[in-house]
N, CA, C and O atoms as a DFTB+ gen file, in Angstrom:
496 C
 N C O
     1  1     112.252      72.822      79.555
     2  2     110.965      72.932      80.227
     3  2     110.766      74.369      80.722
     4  3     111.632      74.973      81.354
     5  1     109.623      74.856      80.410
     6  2     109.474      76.262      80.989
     7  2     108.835      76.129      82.369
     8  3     107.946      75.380      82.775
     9  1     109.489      76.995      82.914
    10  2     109.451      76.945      84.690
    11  2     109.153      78.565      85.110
    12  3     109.966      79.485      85.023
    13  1     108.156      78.622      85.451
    14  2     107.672      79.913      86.579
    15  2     107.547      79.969      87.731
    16  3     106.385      79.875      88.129
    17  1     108.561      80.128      88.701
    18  2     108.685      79.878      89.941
    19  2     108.479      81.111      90.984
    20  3     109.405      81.899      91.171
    21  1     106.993      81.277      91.784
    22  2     106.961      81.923      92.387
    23  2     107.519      82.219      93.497
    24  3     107.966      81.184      93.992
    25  1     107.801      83.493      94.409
    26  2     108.027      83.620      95.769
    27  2     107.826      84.554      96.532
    28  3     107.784      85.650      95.973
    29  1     107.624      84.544      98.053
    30  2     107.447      86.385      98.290
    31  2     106.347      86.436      99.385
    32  3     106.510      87.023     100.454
    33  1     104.984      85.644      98.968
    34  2     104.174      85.545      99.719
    35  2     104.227      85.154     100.886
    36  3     105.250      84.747     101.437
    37  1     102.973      85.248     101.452
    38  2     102.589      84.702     103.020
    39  2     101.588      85.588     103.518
    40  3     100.697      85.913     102.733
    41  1     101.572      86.106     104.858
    42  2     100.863      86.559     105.374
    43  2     101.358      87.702     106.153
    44  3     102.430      87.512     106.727
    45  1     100.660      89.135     106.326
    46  2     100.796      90.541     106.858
    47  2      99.631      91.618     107.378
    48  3      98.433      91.371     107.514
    49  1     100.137      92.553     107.566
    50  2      98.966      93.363     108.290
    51  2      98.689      94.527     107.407
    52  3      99.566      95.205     106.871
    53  1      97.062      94.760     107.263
    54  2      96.569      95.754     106.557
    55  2      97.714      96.806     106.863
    56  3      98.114      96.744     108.025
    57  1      98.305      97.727     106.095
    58  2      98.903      98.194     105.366
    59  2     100.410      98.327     105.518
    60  3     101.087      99.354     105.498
    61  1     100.899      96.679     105.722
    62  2     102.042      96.285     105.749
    63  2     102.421      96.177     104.121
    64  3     101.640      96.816     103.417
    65  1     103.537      95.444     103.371
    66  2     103.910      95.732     102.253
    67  2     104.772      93.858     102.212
    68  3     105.214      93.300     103.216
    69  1     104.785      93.287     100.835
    70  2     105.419      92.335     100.460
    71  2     105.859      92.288      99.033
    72  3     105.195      92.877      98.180
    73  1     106.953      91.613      98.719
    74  2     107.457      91.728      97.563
    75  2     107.698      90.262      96.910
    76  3     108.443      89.403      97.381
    77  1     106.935      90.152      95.754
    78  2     106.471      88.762      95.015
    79  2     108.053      88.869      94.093
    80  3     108.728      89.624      93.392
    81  1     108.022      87.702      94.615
    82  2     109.421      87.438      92.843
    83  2     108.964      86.363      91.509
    84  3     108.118      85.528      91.829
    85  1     109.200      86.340      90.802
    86  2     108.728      85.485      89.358
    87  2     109.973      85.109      89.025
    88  3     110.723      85.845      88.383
    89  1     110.353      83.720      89.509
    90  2     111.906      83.894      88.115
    91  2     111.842      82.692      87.068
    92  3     111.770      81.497      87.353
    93  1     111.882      83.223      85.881
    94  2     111.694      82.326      84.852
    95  2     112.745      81.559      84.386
    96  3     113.874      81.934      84.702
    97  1     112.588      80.237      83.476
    98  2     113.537      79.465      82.792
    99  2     112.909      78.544      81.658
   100  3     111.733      78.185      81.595
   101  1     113.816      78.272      80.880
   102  2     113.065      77.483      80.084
   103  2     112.533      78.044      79.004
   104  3     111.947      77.369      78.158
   105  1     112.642      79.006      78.939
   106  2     112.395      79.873      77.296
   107  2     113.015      81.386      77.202
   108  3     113.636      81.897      78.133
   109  1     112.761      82.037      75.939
   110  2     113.395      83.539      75.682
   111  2     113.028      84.481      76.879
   112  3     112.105      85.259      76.635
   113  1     113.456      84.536      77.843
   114  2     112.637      85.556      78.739
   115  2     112.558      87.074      78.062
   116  3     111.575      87.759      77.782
   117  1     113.912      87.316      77.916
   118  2     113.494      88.745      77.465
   119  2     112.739      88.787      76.387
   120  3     112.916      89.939      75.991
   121  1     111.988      88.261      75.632
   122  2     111.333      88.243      74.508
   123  2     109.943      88.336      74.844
   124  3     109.195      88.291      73.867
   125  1     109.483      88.437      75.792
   126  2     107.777      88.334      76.345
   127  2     108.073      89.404      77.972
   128  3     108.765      89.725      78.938
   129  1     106.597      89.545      76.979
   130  2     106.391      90.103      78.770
   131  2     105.794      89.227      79.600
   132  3     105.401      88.143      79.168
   133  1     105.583      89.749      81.493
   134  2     105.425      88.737      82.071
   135  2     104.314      89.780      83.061
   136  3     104.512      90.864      83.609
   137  1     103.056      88.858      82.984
   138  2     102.108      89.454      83.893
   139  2     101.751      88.592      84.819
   140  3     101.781      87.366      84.706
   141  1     101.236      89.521      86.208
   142  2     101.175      89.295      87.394
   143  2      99.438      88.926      87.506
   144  3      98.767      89.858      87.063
   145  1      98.975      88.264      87.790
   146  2      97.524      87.969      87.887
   147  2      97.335      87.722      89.903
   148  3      98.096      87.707      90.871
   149  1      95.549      87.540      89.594
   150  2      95.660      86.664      91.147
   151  2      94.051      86.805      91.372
   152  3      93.217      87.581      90.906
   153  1      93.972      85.615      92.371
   154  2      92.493      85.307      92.133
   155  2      92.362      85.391      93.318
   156  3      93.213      85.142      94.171
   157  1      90.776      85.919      93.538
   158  2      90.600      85.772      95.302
   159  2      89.113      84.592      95.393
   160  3      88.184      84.365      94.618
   161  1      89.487      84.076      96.698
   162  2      88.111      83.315      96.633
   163  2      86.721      84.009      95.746
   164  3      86.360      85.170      95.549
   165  1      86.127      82.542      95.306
   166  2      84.855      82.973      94.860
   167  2      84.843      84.102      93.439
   168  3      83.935      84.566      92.750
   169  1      85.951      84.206      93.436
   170  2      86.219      85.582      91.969
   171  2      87.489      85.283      91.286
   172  3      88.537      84.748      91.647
   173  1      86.853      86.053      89.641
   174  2      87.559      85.187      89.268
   175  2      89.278      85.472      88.612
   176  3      89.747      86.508      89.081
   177  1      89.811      85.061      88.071
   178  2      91.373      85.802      88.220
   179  2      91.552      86.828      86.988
   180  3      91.123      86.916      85.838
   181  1      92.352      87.507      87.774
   182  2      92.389      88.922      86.771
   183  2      93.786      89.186      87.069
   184  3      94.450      89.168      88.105
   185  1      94.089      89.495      85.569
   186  2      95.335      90.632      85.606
   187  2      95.579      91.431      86.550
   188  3      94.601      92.032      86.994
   189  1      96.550      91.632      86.996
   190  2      96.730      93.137      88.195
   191  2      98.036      94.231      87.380
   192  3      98.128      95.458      87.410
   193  1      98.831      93.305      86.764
   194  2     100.015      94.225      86.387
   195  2     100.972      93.274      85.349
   196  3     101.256      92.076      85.376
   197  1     101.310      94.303      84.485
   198  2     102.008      93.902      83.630
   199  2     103.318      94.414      82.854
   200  3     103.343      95.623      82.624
   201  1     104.553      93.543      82.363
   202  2     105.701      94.426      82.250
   203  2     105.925      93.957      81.004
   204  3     105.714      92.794      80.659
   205  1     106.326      94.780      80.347
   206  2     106.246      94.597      78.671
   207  2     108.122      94.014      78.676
   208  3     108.936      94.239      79.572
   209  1     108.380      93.188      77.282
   210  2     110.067      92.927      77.052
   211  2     110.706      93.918      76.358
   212  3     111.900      94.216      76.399
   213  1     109.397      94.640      75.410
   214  2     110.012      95.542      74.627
   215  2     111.341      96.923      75.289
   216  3     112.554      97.129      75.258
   217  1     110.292      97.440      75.733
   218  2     110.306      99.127      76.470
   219  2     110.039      98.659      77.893
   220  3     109.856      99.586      78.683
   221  1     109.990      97.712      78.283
   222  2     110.102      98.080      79.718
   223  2     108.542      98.793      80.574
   224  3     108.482      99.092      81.766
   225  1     107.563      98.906      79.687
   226  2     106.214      99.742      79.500
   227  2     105.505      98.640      80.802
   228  3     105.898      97.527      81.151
   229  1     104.570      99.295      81.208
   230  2     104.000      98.819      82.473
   231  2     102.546      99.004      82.403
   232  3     102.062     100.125      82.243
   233  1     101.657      97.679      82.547
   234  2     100.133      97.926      82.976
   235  2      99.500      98.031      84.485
   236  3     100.456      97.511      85.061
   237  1      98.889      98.228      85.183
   238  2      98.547      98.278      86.784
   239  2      96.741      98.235      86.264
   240  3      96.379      98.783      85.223
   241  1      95.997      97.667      86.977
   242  2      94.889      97.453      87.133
   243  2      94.482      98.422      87.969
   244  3      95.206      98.548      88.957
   245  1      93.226      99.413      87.874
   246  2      92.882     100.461      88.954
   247  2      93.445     100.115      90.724
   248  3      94.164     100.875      91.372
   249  1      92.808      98.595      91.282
   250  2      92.809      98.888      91.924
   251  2      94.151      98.657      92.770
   252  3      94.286      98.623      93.993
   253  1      94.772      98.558      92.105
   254  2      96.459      98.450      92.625
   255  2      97.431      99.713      92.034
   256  3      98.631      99.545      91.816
   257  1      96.883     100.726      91.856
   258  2      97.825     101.627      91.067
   259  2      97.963     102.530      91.878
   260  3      97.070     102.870      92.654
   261  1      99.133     103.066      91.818
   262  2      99.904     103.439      92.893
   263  2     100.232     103.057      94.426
   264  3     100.699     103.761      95.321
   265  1      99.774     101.521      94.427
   266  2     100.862     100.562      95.802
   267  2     101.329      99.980      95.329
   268  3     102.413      99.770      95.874
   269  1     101.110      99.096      93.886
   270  2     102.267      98.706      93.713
   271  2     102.939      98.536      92.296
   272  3     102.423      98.945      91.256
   273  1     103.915      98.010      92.361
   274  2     104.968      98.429      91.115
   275  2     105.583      97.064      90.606
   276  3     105.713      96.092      91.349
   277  1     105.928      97.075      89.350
   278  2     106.300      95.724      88.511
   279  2     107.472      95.815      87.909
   280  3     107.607      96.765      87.137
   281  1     108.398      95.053      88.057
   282  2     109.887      95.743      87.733
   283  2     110.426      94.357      87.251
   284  3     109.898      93.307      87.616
   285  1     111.857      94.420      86.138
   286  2     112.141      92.815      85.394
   287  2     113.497      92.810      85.985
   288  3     113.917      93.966      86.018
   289  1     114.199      92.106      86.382
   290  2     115.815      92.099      86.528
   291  2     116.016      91.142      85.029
   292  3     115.882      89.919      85.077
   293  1     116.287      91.727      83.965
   294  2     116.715      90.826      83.035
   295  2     117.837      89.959      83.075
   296  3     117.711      89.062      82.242
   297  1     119.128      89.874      83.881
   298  2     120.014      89.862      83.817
   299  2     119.777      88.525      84.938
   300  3     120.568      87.585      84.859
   301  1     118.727      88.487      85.915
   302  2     118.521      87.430      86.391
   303  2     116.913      86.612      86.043
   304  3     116.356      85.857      86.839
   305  1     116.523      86.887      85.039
   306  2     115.535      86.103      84.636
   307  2     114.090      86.273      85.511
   308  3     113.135      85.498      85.577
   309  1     114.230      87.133      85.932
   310  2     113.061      87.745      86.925
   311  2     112.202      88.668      87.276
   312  3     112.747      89.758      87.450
   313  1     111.031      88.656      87.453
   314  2     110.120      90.231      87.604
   315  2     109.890      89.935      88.867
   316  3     110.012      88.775      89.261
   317  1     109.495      91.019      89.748
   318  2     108.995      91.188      90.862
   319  2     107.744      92.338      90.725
   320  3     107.391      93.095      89.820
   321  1     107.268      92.066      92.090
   322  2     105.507      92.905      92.472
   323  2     105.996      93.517      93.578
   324  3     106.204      92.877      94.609
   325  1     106.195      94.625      93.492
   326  2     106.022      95.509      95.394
   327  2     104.833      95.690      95.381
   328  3     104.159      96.461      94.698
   329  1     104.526      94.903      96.219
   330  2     103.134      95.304      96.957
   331  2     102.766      96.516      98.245
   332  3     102.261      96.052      99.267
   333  1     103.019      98.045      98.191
   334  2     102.722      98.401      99.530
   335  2     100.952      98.696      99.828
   336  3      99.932      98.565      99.151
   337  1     101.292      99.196     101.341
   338  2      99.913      99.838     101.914
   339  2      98.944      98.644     101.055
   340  3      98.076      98.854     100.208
   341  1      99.456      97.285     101.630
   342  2      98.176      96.175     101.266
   343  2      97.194      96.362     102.458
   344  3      97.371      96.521     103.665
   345  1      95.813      96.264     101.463
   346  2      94.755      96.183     102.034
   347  2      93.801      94.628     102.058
   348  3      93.798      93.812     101.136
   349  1      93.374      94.559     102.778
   350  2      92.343      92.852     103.191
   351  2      92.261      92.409     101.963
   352  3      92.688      91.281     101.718
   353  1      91.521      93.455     100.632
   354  2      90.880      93.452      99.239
   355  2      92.082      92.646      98.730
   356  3      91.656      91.699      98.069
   357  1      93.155      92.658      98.774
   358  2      94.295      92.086      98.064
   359  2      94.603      90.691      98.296
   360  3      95.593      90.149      97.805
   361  1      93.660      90.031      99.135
   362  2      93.653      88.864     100.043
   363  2      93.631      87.863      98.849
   364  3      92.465      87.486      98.736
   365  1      94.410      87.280      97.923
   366  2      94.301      86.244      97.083
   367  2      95.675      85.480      96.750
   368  3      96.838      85.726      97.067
   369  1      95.087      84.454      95.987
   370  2      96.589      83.282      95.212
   371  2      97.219      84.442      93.780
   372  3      96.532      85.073      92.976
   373  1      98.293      84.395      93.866
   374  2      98.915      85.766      93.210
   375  2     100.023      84.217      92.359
   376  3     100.797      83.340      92.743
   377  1      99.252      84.832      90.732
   378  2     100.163      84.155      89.901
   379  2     101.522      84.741      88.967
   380  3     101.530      85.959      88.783
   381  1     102.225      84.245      88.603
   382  2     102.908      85.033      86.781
   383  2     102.935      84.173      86.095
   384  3     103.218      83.000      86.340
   385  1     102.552      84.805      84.859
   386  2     102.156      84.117      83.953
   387  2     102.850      84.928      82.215
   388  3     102.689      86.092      81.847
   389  1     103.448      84.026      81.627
   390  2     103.753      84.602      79.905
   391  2     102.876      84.188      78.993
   392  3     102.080      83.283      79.244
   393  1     102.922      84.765      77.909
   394  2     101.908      84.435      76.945
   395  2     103.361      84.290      75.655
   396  3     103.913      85.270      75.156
   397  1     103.718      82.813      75.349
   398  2     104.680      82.705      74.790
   399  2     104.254      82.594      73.201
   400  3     104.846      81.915      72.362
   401  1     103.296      83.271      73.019
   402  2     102.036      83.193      71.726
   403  2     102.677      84.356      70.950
   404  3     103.356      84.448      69.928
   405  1     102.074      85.382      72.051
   406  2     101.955      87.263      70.738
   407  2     102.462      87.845      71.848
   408  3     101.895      88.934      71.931
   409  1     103.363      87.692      72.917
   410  2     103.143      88.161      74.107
   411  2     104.372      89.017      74.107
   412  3     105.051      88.646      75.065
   413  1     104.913      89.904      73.528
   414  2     105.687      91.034      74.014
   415  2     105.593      92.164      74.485
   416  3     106.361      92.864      75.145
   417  1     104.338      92.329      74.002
   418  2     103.988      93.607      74.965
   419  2     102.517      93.170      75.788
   420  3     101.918      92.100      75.686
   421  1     102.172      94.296      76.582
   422  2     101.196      94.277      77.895
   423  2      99.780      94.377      76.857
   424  3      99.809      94.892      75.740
   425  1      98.478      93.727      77.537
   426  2      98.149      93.179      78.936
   427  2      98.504      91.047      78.534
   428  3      98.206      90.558      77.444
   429  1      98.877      90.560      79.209
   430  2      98.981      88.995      79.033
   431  2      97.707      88.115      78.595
   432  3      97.407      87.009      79.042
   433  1      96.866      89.039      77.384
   434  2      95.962      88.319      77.431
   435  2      95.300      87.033      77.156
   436  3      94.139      86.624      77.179
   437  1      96.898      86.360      76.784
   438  2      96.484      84.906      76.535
   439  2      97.166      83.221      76.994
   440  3      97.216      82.122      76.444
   441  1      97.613      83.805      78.304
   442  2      98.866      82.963      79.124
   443  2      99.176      81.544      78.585
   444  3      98.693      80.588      79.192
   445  1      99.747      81.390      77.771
   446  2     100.823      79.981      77.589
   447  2     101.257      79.331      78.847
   448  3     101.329      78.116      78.664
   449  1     101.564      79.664      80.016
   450  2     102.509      79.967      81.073
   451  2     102.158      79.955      82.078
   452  3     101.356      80.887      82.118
   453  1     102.202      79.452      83.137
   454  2     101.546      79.693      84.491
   455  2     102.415      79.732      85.467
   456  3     103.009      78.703      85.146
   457  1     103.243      80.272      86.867
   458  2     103.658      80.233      87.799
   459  2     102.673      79.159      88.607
   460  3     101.498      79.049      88.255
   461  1     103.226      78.352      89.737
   462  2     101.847      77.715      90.321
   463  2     101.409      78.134      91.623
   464  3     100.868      77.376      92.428
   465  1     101.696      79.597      91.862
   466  2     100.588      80.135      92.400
   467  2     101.379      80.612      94.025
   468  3     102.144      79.747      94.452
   469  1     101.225      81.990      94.978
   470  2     101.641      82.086      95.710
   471  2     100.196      82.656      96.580
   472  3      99.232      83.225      96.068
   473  1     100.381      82.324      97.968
   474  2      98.884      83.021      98.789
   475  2      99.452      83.939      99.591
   476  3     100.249      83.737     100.507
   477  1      98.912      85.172      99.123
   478  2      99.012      86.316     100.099
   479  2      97.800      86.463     100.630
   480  3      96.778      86.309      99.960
   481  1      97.800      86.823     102.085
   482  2      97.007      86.830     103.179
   483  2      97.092      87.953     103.671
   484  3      98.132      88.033     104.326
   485  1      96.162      89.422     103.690
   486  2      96.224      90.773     104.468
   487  2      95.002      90.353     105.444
   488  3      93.925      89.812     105.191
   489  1      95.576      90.807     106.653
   490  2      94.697      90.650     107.806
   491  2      94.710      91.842     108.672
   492  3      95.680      92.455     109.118
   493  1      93.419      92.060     108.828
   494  2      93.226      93.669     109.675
   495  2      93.900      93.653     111.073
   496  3      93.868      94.657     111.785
């Protein structure tokens, strides 16, 4: 069974910092990449970042580029999100997701895969 198990979230202060974990099971991990999505009320979910299996190659969505960073521990079946200097805007359910289709390299554009979902909360 493929399993995407989120963790990391909760709640912090505008430009406090949290760190999301993804750890996968249940299929080739190193063989796909694994992207970070997340939806905020009322809008709708989008990619934020993505880590390729190949090269290790990395996507970031404008408005998260340069706070935060997407990194794989292969060796434990896991990617993580540093989130710093979060702002309110970041206020959403933060997924990972594989695309066990065509999915080795970045952006995840067709998720097979779903984590079920973590809520980060930035509050001024």
């Amino acid at each position: 069974e493929v399993q995407l198990v989120e963790s990391g979230g909760g709640l912090v202060q505008a430009g406090g910092s949290l760190r999301l974990s993804c750890a996968a099971s249940g299929f080739t991990y190193n063989d796909y990449a694994i992207g970070w999505f997340r939806q905020a009320p009322g809008k709708e979910r989008e990619e934020i970042s993505c880590i390729s299996s190949s090269d290790g190659s990395t996507y970031y969505v404008d408005s998260v580029k340069g706070r935060f960073t997407i990194s794989r521990d292969n060796a434990k079946n896991t990617v993580y999100l540093q989130m710093n200097s979060l702002k309110r805007g970041d206020t959403a359910v933060y997924y990972c997701a594989v695309d066990r289709t065509f999915g080795a390299r970045c952006p995840v554009s067709g998720p097979t895969d779903w984590g079920q979902g973590n809520q980060v909360t930035v509050s001024s």
